[in-house]
Amino acid sequence: MSDIPTVASNKVVFIQYTLKDDKGEVLDSSDGGPAMPYLHGANNLVVGLEKALEGASLGQVLEVAVPPEEGYGVRSGPGPQSVPRTSFPEDAELEEGMAFLTQDDEGNQFQLWIAGFEGDNVLIDDEHPLVDQTLHFRVEVTAIRDATEEEQKHGHPHGPGGHAH
Ligand code: ZN
């Protein structure tokens, strides 16, 4: 038996990660910053990455290719829609890839992303910018600790690098 901690439910796990697309382009990375904590088993990460991390040991480095079905999904809608720039507040700084909340006629909130720009129009998408993409992660497990009861209740880690209330 070894005493090396392993990743399991109700552990707060700290990871250094790099995410690349199929072309090898870096989409996101924790490089140069502190490790990112997440609560294992609480859907803080995309399903495919969380699955791969289950049972991983402290210090382990994983290379994982996550298919869209276990990542940000497969596109089901019609794709980006064009709306006039004037439908946004004039002082809003719009950027490609940016997420924002909006609501329908019944007041239900939902998330949209800015997919790009087209003349005086903004392309908005109701699906994540990484929909349909295979996600190539390189992940290193740099720390593992027990989650507090409060963290388990909230479904996310607290403290440095985690959630602040
Ligand atoms: Zn919390």
XYZ file of N, CA, C and O and ligand atoms in Angstrom:
661
model
N 0.841 -1.207 0.000
C 0.000 0.000 0.000
C 0.872 1.251 0.000
O 1.862 1.334 0.706
N 0.502 2.198 -0.783
C 1.249 3.462 -0.759
C 0.380 4.522 -0.107
O -0.843 4.398 -0.045
N 1.032 5.555 0.375
C 0.306 6.631 1.034
C 0.125 7.830 0.125
O -0.216 8.905 0.584
N 0.416 7.635 -1.162
C 0.274 8.757 -2.084
C -1.215 9.063 -2.260
O -2.001 8.170 -2.579
N -1.628 10.330 -2.000
C -3.053 10.659 -2.144
C -3.509 10.517 -3.592
O -2.723 10.746 -4.519
N -4.747 10.118 -3.760
C -5.307 10.003 -5.103
C -6.596 10.823 -5.213
O -7.232 11.150 -4.209
N -6.958 11.124 -6.444
C -8.144 11.936 -6.728
C -9.402 11.100 -6.530
O -9.504 9.990 -7.056
N -10.332 11.615 -5.738
C -11.604 10.931 -5.488
C -12.665 11.978 -5.170
O -12.349 13.158 -4.974
N -13.916 11.544 -5.121
C -15.010 12.462 -4.793
C -14.766 13.131 -3.448
O -14.198 12.526 -2.541
N -15.215 14.362 -3.345
C -15.090 15.165 -2.126
C -13.649 15.514 -1.765
O -13.339 15.802 -0.618
N -12.766 15.468 -2.749
C -11.415 16.002 -2.592
C -11.341 17.302 -3.387
O -11.919 17.412 -4.478
N -10.627 18.269 -2.816
C -10.283 19.454 -3.596
C -8.927 19.169 -4.246
O -7.966 18.823 -3.565
N -8.913 19.255 -5.561
C -7.741 18.884 -6.347
C -7.205 20.138 -7.032
O -7.980 20.918 -7.591
N -5.890 20.328 -6.946
C -5.258 21.478 -7.601
C -4.557 20.994 -8.859
O -3.772 20.038 -8.794
N -4.829 21.638 -9.976
C -4.209 21.209 -11.234
C -3.564 22.384 -11.968
O -4.043 23.517 -11.933
N -2.436 22.070 -12.611
C -1.874 22.944 -13.633
C -2.340 22.335 -14.947
O -2.274 21.114 -15.119
N -2.834 23.160 -15.854
C -3.393 22.572 -17.065
C -3.066 23.412 -18.297
O -2.831 24.625 -18.200
N -3.024 22.729 -19.427
C -2.976 23.401 -20.719
C -4.028 22.738 -21.590
O -4.130 21.511 -21.627
N -4.820 23.556 -22.252
C -5.867 23.053 -23.149
C -5.528 23.475 -24.572
O -5.316 24.665 -24.845
N -5.443 22.473 -25.471
C -5.192 22.778 -26.887
C -6.331 22.247 -27.753
O -7.043 21.313 -27.345
N -6.466 22.834 -28.928
C -7.452 22.317 -29.875
C -6.788 21.278 -30.782
O -5.615 20.938 -30.608
N -7.528 20.785 -31.777
C -7.014 19.759 -32.684
C -5.769 20.207 -33.442
O -4.962 19.392 -33.855
N -5.635 21.507 -33.643
C -4.495 22.015 -34.411
C -3.285 22.258 -33.519
O -2.234 22.696 -33.998
N -3.444 21.988 -32.218
C -2.320 22.179 -31.306
C -2.206 23.598 -30.788
O -1.235 23.952 -30.132
N -3.217 24.408 -31.096
C -3.206 25.794 -30.619
C -3.662 25.843 -29.163
O -4.650 25.202 -28.801
N -2.937 26.590 -28.331
C -3.296 26.688 -26.912
C -4.535 27.573 -26.755
O -4.559 28.722 -27.189
N -5.584 27.020 -26.133
C -6.833 27.762 -25.918
C -6.880 28.351 -24.517
O -7.473 29.392 -24.287
N -6.266 27.644 -23.587
C -6.327 28.076 -22.188
C -5.215 27.362 -21.435
O -4.833 26.249 -21.794
N -4.729 28.023 -20.399
C -3.627 27.436 -19.648
C -3.503 28.107 -18.293
O -3.796 29.284 -18.149
N -3.049 27.340 -17.302
C -2.795 27.917 -15.984
C -1.322 28.315 -15.869
O -0.876 28.738 -14.814
N -0.554 28.133 -16.940
C 0.892 28.383 -16.931
C 1.244 29.740 -16.354
O 0.659 30.749 -16.726
N 2.218 29.734 -15.480
C 2.683 30.993 -14.930
C 1.849 31.475 -13.759
O 2.223 32.422 -13.082
N 0.730 30.832 -13.525
C -0.120 31.235 -12.409
C -0.217 30.115 -11.391
O 0.389 29.064 -11.555
N -0.980 30.365 -10.324
C -1.180 29.301 -9.334
C -2.036 28.180 -9.916
O -2.778 28.401 -10.864
N -1.895 26.985 -9.353
C -2.708 25.850 -9.792
C -4.184 26.154 -9.556
O -4.539 26.909 -8.648
N -5.037 25.586 -10.400
C -6.475 25.820 -10.276
C -7.102 24.728 -9.413
O -6.941 23.545 -9.701
N -7.814 25.120 -8.346
C -8.496 24.102 -7.545
C -9.882 23.787 -8.104
O -10.534 24.664 -8.662
N -10.296 22.527 -7.965
C -11.684 22.186 -8.287
C -12.126 21.112 -7.308
O -11.299 20.433 -6.683
N -13.439 20.982 -7.151
C -13.994 19.959 -6.263
C -14.321 18.738 -7.107
O -15.179 18.808 -7.999
N -13.623 17.626 -6.836
C -13.837 16.428 -7.657
C -15.219 15.828 -7.403
O -15.674 15.753 -6.267
N -15.892 15.432 -8.487
C -17.207 14.806 -8.369
C -18.354 15.793 -8.342
O -19.494 15.415 -8.121
N -18.052 17.079 -8.579
C -19.101 18.101 -8.490
C -19.324 18.817 -9.827
O -19.892 19.899 -9.868
N -18.864 18.177 -10.913
C -19.047 18.761 -12.247
C -18.434 20.148 -12.395
O -18.951 20.979 -13.130
N -17.325 20.392 -11.697
C -16.613 21.659 -11.886
C -15.862 21.653 -13.219
O -15.563 22.707 -13.773
N -15.521 20.459 -13.701
C -14.783 20.319 -14.963
C -15.686 19.646 -15.989
O -16.704 19.057 -15.629
N -15.295 19.691 -17.263
C -16.046 18.930 -18.261
C -15.931 17.440 -17.902
O -14.929 16.986 -17.343
N -17.002 16.704 -18.237
C -17.134 15.300 -17.830
C -15.903 14.452 -18.177
O -15.386 13.702 -17.346
N -15.412 14.573 -19.401
C -14.311 13.724 -19.865
C -13.034 13.939 -19.079
O -12.281 12.991 -18.820
N -12.775 15.178 -18.681
C -11.561 15.469 -17.921
C -11.695 14.949 -16.492
O -10.769 14.368 -15.935
N -12.865 15.140 -15.908
C -13.092 14.667 -14.542
C -12.948 13.138 -14.474
O -12.331 12.601 -13.563
N -13.488 12.449 -15.470
C -13.372 10.991 -15.554
C -11.920 10.561 -15.602
O -11.508 9.613 -14.946
N -11.134 11.254 -16.425
C -9.726 10.885 -16.592
C -8.942 11.092 -15.303
O -7.982 10.379 -15.023
N -9.355 12.079 -14.518
C -8.627 12.408 -13.291
C -8.974 11.472 -12.130
O -8.218 11.370 -11.166
N -10.106 10.778 -12.222
C -10.534 9.874 -11.148
C -9.418 8.868 -10.844
O -8.950 8.172 -11.729
N -8.974 8.830 -9.604
C -7.954 7.861 -9.203
C -6.528 8.269 -9.502
O -5.593 7.545 -9.167
N -6.330 9.433 -10.138
C -4.974 9.897 -10.440
C -4.216 10.197 -9.148
O -4.807 10.578 -8.143
N -2.907 10.019 -9.177
C -2.083 10.237 -7.987
C -1.521 11.645 -7.957
O -1.329 12.269 -9.006
N -1.218 12.088 -6.743
C -0.549 13.371 -6.565
C 0.744 13.369 -7.394
O 1.521 12.430 -7.323
N 0.946 14.420 -8.167
C 2.153 14.541 -8.978
C 2.020 13.956 -10.365
O 2.873 14.176 -11.224
N 0.950 13.210 -10.601
C 0.766 12.571 -11.908
C 0.464 13.596 -13.003
O -0.181 14.620 -12.759
N 0.990 13.315 -14.199
C 0.703 14.149 -15.359
C -0.130 13.327 -16.331
O 0.218 12.190 -16.643
N -1.249 13.896 -16.766
C -2.135 13.184 -17.681
C -2.260 13.951 -18.992
O -2.331 15.176 -18.990
N -2.288 13.197 -20.085
C -2.622 13.788 -21.375
C -3.942 13.152 -21.786
O -4.043 11.939 -21.908
N -4.961 13.975 -21.966
C -6.308 13.475 -22.212
C -6.911 14.155 -23.426
O -6.882 15.381 -23.518
N -7.470 13.368 -24.340
C -8.251 13.931 -25.443
C -9.720 13.716 -25.112
O -10.179 12.586 -24.977
N -10.445 14.796 -24.925
C -11.857 14.718 -24.549
C -12.721 14.987 -25.787
O -12.652 16.073 -26.360
N -13.538 14.008 -26.194
C -14.413 14.222 -27.357
C -15.517 15.226 -27.014
O -15.843 15.398 -25.838
N -16.096 15.871 -28.030
C -17.136 16.882 -27.770
C -18.259 16.375 -26.877
O -18.763 17.125 -26.032
N -18.615 15.087 -27.030
C -19.721 14.517 -26.241
C -19.431 14.598 -24.745
O -20.352 14.630 -23.929
N -18.146 14.582 -24.378
C -17.781 14.663 -22.956
C -17.115 15.993 -22.638
O -16.515 16.176 -21.590
N -17.192 16.909 -23.605
C -16.627 18.237 -23.425
C -17.750 19.263 -23.393
O -18.629 19.201 -22.541
N -17.737 20.170 -24.382
C -18.758 21.221 -24.405
C -19.911 20.894 -25.347
O -20.670 21.769 -25.740
N -20.016 19.610 -25.736
C -21.194 19.162 -26.454
C -21.088 19.231 -27.962
O -20.120 19.723 -28.534
N -22.105 18.684 -28.599
C -22.222 18.655 -30.047
C -23.297 19.662 -30.422
O -24.339 19.727 -29.763
N -23.039 20.462 -31.436
C -23.998 21.505 -31.798
C -25.350 20.914 -32.132
O -25.469 19.981 -32.907
N -26.406 21.486 -31.532
C -27.763 21.001 -31.789
C -28.613 22.101 -32.402
O -29.621 21.837 -33.030
N -28.194 23.339 -32.239
C -28.979 24.458 -32.756
C -28.491 24.899 -34.131
O -27.638 24.264 -34.726
N -29.041 25.983 -34.615
C -28.748 26.460 -35.971
C -27.415 27.201 -36.093
O -26.985 27.495 -37.208
N -26.753 27.484 -35.006
C -25.495 28.226 -35.092
C -25.699 29.699 -34.817
O -26.808 30.132 -34.490
N -24.619 30.484 -34.924
C -24.678 31.897 -34.542
C -25.745 32.687 -35.318
O -25.978 32.430 -36.495
N -26.389 33.604 -34.612
C -27.388 34.485 -35.194
C -26.851 35.916 -35.201
O -26.145 36.311 -34.282
N -27.214 36.644 -36.229
C -26.746 38.014 -36.368
C -27.761 38.983 -35.762
O -28.947 38.922 -36.082
N -27.309 39.845 -34.860
C -28.191 40.870 -34.280
C -27.496 42.226 -34.370
O -26.264 42.289 -34.379
N -28.274 43.316 -34.452
C -27.641 44.631 -34.538
C -26.872 44.978 -33.264
O -27.309 44.624 -32.167
N -25.744 45.651 -33.443
C -24.924 46.096 -32.304
C -25.751 46.921 -31.325
O -25.509 46.917 -30.115
N -26.776 47.589 -31.874
C -27.616 48.465 -31.054
C -28.484 47.706 -30.056
O -29.095 48.308 -29.178
N -28.538 46.352 -30.176
C -29.310 45.614 -29.175
C -28.511 45.421 -27.887
O -29.020 44.888 -26.911
N -27.249 45.871 -27.889
C -26.440 45.854 -26.662
C -26.332 47.282 -26.130
O -26.421 48.243 -26.901
N -26.108 47.420 -24.815
C -25.862 48.769 -24.275
C -24.687 49.412 -25.005
O -23.713 48.731 -25.330
N -24.794 50.699 -25.239
C -23.798 51.398 -26.040
C -22.395 51.306 -25.443
O -21.407 51.212 -26.154
N -22.329 51.325 -24.090
C -21.013 51.336 -23.447
C -20.475 49.926 -23.163
O -19.420 49.780 -22.577
N -21.200 48.885 -23.578
C -20.727 47.519 -23.338
C -19.535 47.217 -24.243
O -19.571 47.506 -25.433
N -18.460 46.694 -23.651
C -17.301 46.318 -24.454
C -17.467 44.876 -24.883
O -17.402 43.965 -24.086
N -17.686 44.679 -26.178
C -17.972 43.340 -26.687
C -16.702 42.721 -27.259
O -15.947 43.374 -27.955
N -16.518 41.461 -26.920
C -15.336 40.732 -27.388
C -15.748 39.349 -27.845
O -16.616 38.729 -27.224
N -15.103 38.864 -28.888
C -15.380 37.510 -29.346
C -15.088 36.494 -28.233
O -14.080 36.608 -27.537
N -15.987 35.542 -28.044
C -15.806 34.511 -27.026
C -16.402 34.876 -25.679
O -16.488 34.048 -24.775
N -16.816 36.137 -25.545
C -17.358 36.638 -24.287
C -18.745 36.031 -24.021
O -19.555 35.878 -24.926
N -18.988 35.667 -22.766
C -20.288 35.136 -22.380
C -21.108 36.247 -21.725
O -20.550 37.127 -21.077
N -22.409 36.238 -21.924
C -23.259 37.193 -21.217
C -24.615 36.560 -20.927
O -25.029 35.613 -21.587
N -25.285 37.105 -19.909
C -26.598 36.602 -19.528
C -27.670 37.469 -20.157
O -27.548 38.686 -20.241
N -28.717 36.824 -20.592
C -29.842 37.580 -21.121
C -31.112 36.877 -20.646
O -31.031 35.873 -19.945
N -32.280 37.414 -20.969
C -33.498 36.712 -20.567
C -34.546 36.740 -21.666
O -34.566 37.636 -22.496
N -35.376 35.696 -21.647
C -36.447 35.624 -22.640
C -37.663 36.425 -22.168
O -37.621 37.068 -21.115
N -38.740 36.386 -22.946
C -39.937 37.184 -22.645
C -40.555 36.834 -21.292
O -41.236 37.654 -20.683
N -40.324 35.590 -20.842
C -40.882 35.181 -19.548
C -39.944 35.468 -18.378
O -40.234 35.098 -17.244
N -38.798 36.094 -18.675
C -37.875 36.461 -17.607
C -36.902 35.362 -17.215
O -36.197 35.478 -16.225
N -36.864 34.264 -17.996
C -35.906 33.194 -17.707
C -34.525 33.597 -18.206
O -34.369 33.963 -19.373
N -33.534 33.515 -17.312
C -32.179 33.886 -17.693
C -31.501 32.743 -18.440
O -31.675 31.585 -18.113
N -30.719 33.088 -19.436
C -29.875 32.088 -20.084
C -28.615 32.751 -20.624
O -28.542 33.972 -20.747
N -27.620 31.909 -20.925
C -26.316 32.403 -21.324
C -26.152 32.369 -22.842
O -26.596 31.438 -23.496
N -25.520 33.405 -23.363
C -25.170 33.459 -24.783
C -23.693 33.828 -24.901
O -23.114 34.378 -23.972
N -23.108 33.524 -26.041
C -21.716 33.890 -26.296
C -21.627 34.731 -27.557
O -22.426 34.573 -28.481
N -20.647 35.609 -27.585
C -20.393 36.391 -28.789
C -19.468 35.583 -29.687
O -18.356 35.217 -29.303
N -19.958 35.270 -30.881
C -19.218 34.393 -31.791
C -18.395 35.187 -32.795
O -17.532 34.628 -33.477
N -18.671 36.489 -32.903
C -17.912 37.295 -33.857
C -18.674 38.550 -34.235
O -19.698 38.881 -33.616
N -18.167 39.243 -35.223
C -18.762 40.509 -35.657
C -18.905 40.501 -37.171
O -18.139 39.855 -37.878
N -19.902 41.237 -37.649
C -20.209 41.258 -39.074
C -20.727 42.652 -39.395
O -21.895 42.936 -39.177
N -19.828 43.525 -39.814
C -20.239 44.911 -40.055
C -20.761 45.525 -38.773
O -20.097 45.500 -37.745
N -21.997 46.058 -38.813
C -22.599 46.668 -37.629
C -23.345 45.647 -36.787
O -24.047 46.003 -35.838
N -23.202 44.392 -37.141
C -23.915 43.343 -36.420
C -22.987 42.506 -35.539
O -21.783 42.433 -35.787
N -23.598 41.895 -34.539
C -22.875 41.006 -33.636
C -23.435 39.601 -33.839
O -24.650 39.422 -33.939
N -22.542 38.617 -33.949
C -22.989 37.231 -34.061
C -23.071 36.646 -32.661
O -22.085 36.642 -31.923
N -24.268 36.199 -32.292
C -24.435 35.608 -30.963
C -24.793 34.136 -31.099
O -25.440 33.716 -32.057
N -24.340 33.354 -30.109
C -24.489 31.901 -30.167
C -24.999 31.414 -28.820
O -24.527 31.883 -27.782
N -25.954 30.500 -28.839
C -26.447 29.959 -27.569
C -25.675 28.702 -27.167
O -26.035 28.037 -26.210
N -24.623 28.367 -27.932
C -23.809 27.214 -27.556
C -22.373 27.671 -27.276
O -21.912 28.677 -27.813
N -21.700 26.927 -26.422
C -20.355 27.268 -25.955
C -19.386 27.394 -27.139
O -19.480 26.644 -28.103
N -18.439 28.338 -27.062
C -17.471 28.502 -28.160
C -16.687 27.217 -28.469
O -16.191 27.069 -29.587
N -16.586 26.298 -27.519
C -15.830 25.060 -27.763
C -16.743 23.876 -28.099
O -16.325 22.724 -28.029
N -17.997 24.177 -28.501
C -18.909 23.126 -28.952
C -18.268 22.424 -30.163
O -17.519 23.046 -30.926
N -18.506 21.129 -30.297
C -18.005 20.334 -31.431
C -16.491 20.118 -31.421
O -15.954 19.539 -32.355
N -15.789 20.601 -30.400
C -14.331 20.492 -30.414
C -13.837 19.346 -29.537
O -14.362 19.105 -28.456
N -12.805 18.656 -30.037
C -12.077 17.714 -29.190
C -11.082 18.523 -28.376
O -10.344 19.341 -28.923
N -11.089 18.328 -27.062
C -10.263 19.126 -26.160
C -9.038 18.305 -25.762
O -9.165 17.192 -25.268
N -7.869 18.860 -26.008
C -6.633 18.149 -25.670
C -6.031 18.780 -24.419
O -5.499 19.885 -24.472
N -6.172 18.070 -23.310
C -5.686 18.585 -22.032
C -4.361 17.932 -21.668
O -4.160 16.734 -21.874
N -3.465 18.720 -21.078
C -2.318 18.201 -20.342
C -2.499 18.721 -18.919
O -2.570 19.932 -18.712
N -2.621 17.820 -17.981
C -2.974 18.195 -16.617
C -1.973 17.587 -15.640
O -1.615 16.416 -15.763
N -1.513 18.382 -14.694
C -0.669 17.867 -13.622
C -1.390 18.075 -12.296
O -1.882 19.176 -12.016
N -1.452 17.013 -11.497
C -2.085 17.107 -10.180
C -1.032 17.595 -9.190
O -0.076 16.890 -8.899
N -1.198 18.813 -8.685
C -0.150 19.398 -7.839
C -0.499 19.367 -6.348
O 0.388 19.524 -5.520
N -1.750 19.191 -5.988
C -2.126 19.077 -4.576
C -3.506 18.439 -4.482
O -4.331 18.575 -5.398
N -3.729 17.728 -3.386
C -5.035 17.107 -3.111
C -5.305 17.276 -1.621
O -4.429 17.020 -0.799
N -6.491 17.759 -1.285
C -6.875 17.815 0.139
C -8.348 17.462 0.274
O -9.096 17.480 -0.717
N -8.766 17.142 1.509
C -10.183 16.873 1.750
C -10.984 18.165 1.609
O -10.532 19.222 2.033
N -12.167 18.052 1.043
C -13.061 19.209 0.979
C -13.721 19.409 2.331
O -13.986 18.433 3.047
N -13.965 20.652 2.700
C -14.719 20.917 3.925
C -16.192 20.609 3.666
O -16.623 20.488 2.512
N -16.953 20.506 4.750
C -18.385 20.252 4.600
C -19.064 21.359 3.795
O -19.938 21.110 2.977
N -18.613 22.599 4.066
C -19.216 23.731 3.370
C -18.929 23.666 1.873
O -19.806 23.917 1.049
N -17.708 23.289 1.526
C -17.356 23.165 0.107
C -18.196 22.080 -0.567
O -18.655 22.245 -1.697
N -18.391 20.965 0.151
C -19.195 19.881 -0.419
C -20.629 20.344 -0.642
O -21.257 20.013 -1.641
N -21.142 21.131 0.306
C -22.506 21.633 0.197
C -22.638 22.600 -0.983
O -23.605 22.586 -1.723
N -21.621 23.468 -1.137
C -21.663 24.470 -2.209
C -21.307 23.885 -3.575
O -21.646 24.460 -4.603
N -20.558 22.794 -3.588
C -20.167 22.193 -4.863
C -18.990 22.862 -5.539
O -18.804 22.744 -6.744
N -18.167 23.583 -4.756
C -16.959 24.210 -5.304
C -15.972 24.494 -4.184
O -16.363 24.580 -3.027
N -14.676 24.636 -4.547
C -13.680 24.904 -3.513
C -13.693 26.362 -3.067
O -14.047 27.256 -3.842
N -13.329 26.574 -1.803
C -13.170 27.921 -1.263
C -11.690 28.198 -1.046
O -10.865 27.322 -1.223
N -11.380 29.404 -0.615
C -10.001 29.735 -0.256
C -9.177 30.178 -1.454
O -9.738 30.424 -2.523
N -7.852 30.248 -1.270
C -6.978 30.792 -2.316
C -7.186 30.087 -3.652
O -7.113 28.867 -3.718
N -7.479 30.845 -4.677
C -7.688 30.282 -6.015
C -9.085 29.736 -6.206
O -9.491 29.419 -7.312
N -9.841 29.594 -5.116
C -11.185 29.038 -5.213
C -12.237 30.119 -5.201
O -11.976 31.272 -5.538
N -13.414 29.750 -4.740
C -14.564 30.630 -4.784
C -14.535 31.606 -3.607
O -14.210 31.237 -2.496
N -14.830 32.848 -3.856
C -14.970 33.825 -2.769
C -16.430 34.247 -2.697
O -17.097 34.346 -3.713
N -16.917 34.455 -1.473
C -18.326 34.854 -1.336
C -18.462 36.293 -0.855
O -17.638 36.747 -0.111
Zn -19.172 28.458 -1.778
